[in-house]
Tab-separated table of C-alpha atoms in Angstrom:
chain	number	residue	atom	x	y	z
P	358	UNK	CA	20.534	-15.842	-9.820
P	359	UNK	CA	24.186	-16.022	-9.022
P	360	UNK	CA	25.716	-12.287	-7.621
P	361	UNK	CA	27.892	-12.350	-11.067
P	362	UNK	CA	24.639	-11.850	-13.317
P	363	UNK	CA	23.774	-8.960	-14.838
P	364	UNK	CA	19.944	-8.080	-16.095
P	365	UNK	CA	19.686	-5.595	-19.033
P	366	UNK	CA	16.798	-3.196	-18.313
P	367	UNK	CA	15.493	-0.994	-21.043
P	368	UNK	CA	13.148	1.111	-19.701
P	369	UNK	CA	10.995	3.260	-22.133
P	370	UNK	CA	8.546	6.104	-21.840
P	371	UNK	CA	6.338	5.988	-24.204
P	372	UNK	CA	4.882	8.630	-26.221
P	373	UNK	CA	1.991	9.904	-28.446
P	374	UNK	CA	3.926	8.558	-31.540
P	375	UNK	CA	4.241	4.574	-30.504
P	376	UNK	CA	1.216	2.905	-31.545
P	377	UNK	CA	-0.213	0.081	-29.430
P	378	UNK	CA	1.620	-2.344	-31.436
P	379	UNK	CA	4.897	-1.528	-29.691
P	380	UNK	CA	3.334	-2.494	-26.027
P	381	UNK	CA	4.785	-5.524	-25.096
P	382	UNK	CA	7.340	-6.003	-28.076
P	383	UNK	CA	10.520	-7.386	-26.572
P	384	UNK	CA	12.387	-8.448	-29.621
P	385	UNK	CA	13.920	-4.951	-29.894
P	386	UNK	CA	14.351	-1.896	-27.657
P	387	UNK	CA	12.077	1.436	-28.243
P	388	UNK	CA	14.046	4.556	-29.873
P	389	UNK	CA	15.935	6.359	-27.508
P	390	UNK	CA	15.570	3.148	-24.533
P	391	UNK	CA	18.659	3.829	-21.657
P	392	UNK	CA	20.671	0.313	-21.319
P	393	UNK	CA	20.691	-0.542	-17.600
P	394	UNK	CA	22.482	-3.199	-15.892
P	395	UNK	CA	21.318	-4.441	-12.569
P	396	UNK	CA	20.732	-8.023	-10.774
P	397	UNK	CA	16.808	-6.714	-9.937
P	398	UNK	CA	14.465	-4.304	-12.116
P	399	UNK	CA	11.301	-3.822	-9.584
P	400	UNK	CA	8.516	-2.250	-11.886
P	401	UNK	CA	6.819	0.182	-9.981
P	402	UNK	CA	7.556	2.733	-7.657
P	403	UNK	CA	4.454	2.532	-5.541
P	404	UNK	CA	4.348	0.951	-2.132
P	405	UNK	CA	4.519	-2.835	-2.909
P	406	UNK	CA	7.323	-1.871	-5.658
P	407	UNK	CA	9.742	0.174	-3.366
P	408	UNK	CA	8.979	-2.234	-0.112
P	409	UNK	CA	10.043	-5.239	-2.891
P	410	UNK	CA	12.937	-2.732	-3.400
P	411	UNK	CA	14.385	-2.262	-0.054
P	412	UNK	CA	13.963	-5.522	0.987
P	413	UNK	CA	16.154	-6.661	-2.057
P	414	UNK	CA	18.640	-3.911	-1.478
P	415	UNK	CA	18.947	-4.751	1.947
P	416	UNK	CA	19.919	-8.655	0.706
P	417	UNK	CA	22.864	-6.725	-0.956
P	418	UNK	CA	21.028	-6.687	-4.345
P	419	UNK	CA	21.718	-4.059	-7.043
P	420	UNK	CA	17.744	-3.281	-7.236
P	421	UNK	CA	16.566	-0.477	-10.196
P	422	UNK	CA	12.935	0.559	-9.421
P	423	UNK	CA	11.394	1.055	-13.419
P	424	UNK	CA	8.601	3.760	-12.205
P	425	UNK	CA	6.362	6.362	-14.648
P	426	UNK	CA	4.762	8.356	-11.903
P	427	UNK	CA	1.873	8.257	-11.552
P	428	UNK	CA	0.748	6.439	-8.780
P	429	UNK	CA	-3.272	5.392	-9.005
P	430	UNK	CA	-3.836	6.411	-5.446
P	431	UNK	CA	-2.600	10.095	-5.681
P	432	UNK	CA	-6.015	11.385	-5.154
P	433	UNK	CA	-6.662	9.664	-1.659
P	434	UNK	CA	-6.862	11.606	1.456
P	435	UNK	CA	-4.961	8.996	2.990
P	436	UNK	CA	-3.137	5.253	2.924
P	437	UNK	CA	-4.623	2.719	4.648
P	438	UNK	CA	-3.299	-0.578	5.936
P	439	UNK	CA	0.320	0.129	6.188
P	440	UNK	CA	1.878	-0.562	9.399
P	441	UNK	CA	2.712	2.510	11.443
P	442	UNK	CA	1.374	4.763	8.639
P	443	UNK	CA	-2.187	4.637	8.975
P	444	UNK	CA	-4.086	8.040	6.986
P	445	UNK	CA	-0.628	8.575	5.854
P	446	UNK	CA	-0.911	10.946	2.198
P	447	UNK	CA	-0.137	8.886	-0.499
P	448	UNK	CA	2.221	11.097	-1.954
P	449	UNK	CA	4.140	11.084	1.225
P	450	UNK	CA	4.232	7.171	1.717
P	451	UNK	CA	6.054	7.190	-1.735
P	452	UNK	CA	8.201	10.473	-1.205
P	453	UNK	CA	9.615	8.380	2.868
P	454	UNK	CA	9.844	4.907	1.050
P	455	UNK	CA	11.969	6.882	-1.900
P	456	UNK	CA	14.066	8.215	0.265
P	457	UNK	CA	14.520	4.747	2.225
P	458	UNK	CA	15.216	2.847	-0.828
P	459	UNK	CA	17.561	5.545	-2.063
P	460	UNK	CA	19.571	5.027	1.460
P	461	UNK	CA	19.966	1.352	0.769
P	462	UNK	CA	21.609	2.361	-2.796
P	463	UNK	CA	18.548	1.847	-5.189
P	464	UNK	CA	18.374	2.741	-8.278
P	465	UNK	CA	15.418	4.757	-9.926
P	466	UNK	CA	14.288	5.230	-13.653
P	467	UNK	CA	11.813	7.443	-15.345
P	468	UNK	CA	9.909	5.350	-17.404
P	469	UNK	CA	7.509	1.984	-18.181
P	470	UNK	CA	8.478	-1.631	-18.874
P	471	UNK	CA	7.645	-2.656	-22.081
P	472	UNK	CA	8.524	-6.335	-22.199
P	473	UNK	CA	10.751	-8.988	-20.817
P	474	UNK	CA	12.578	-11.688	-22.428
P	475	UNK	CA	14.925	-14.684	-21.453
P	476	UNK	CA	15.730	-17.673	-19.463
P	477	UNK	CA	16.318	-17.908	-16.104
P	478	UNK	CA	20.110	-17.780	-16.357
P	479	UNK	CA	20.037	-15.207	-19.277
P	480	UNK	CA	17.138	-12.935	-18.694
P	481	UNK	CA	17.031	-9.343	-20.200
């Protein structure tokens, strides 16, 4: 991707009205979807997603992290495997990598990725 291009990013949080029928769809964006432009949209704000982040950010990106939350490993005591951060809370892993990725000028948005559609010059 050339630094001129733009990605459009419609993020959506979905709700007890959509029906499973509008997972997926990319032909249209949901009621109420935010237009975003940015050259990266990371989906997910856990640790893989905001490490992909600052890396990007740091290669002078403009990175928007698509996040809804809930991270699966909110229950654990701890975080394992991550250098330097070993038994770290999980909650707290996300809250310093946030903060990290904010310093470096990323983006974040409440919401889910429904779908994805384009070329590789043209993608939205």
């Amino acid at each position: 991707m050339t630094d001129n291009k733009r990605s459009h990013i419609q993020p959506h949080t979905r709700d007890s009205s959509d029906g499973p029928h509008t997972a997926g769809r990319a032909d249209a964006p949901p009621p109420g979807a935010e237009h975003i432009e940015a050259e990266v949209a990371v989906v997910g704000g856990g640790s893989a997603g905001l490490a992909a982040a600052v890396a990007l950010a740091r290669s002078r990106r403009d990175v928007v992290v698509i996040d809804a939350g809930r991270p699966r490993n909110a229950p654990a005591e701890g975080a394992h495997n991550v250098l330097g951060q070993e038994g770290i809370a999980p909650l707290e892993l996300l809250a310093r990598g946030r903060a990290e990725a904010e310093a470096y000028g990323v983006r974040f948005v409440s919401g889910r990725a429904t779908g994805a559609r384009g070329t590789i010059d043209d993608f939205h």
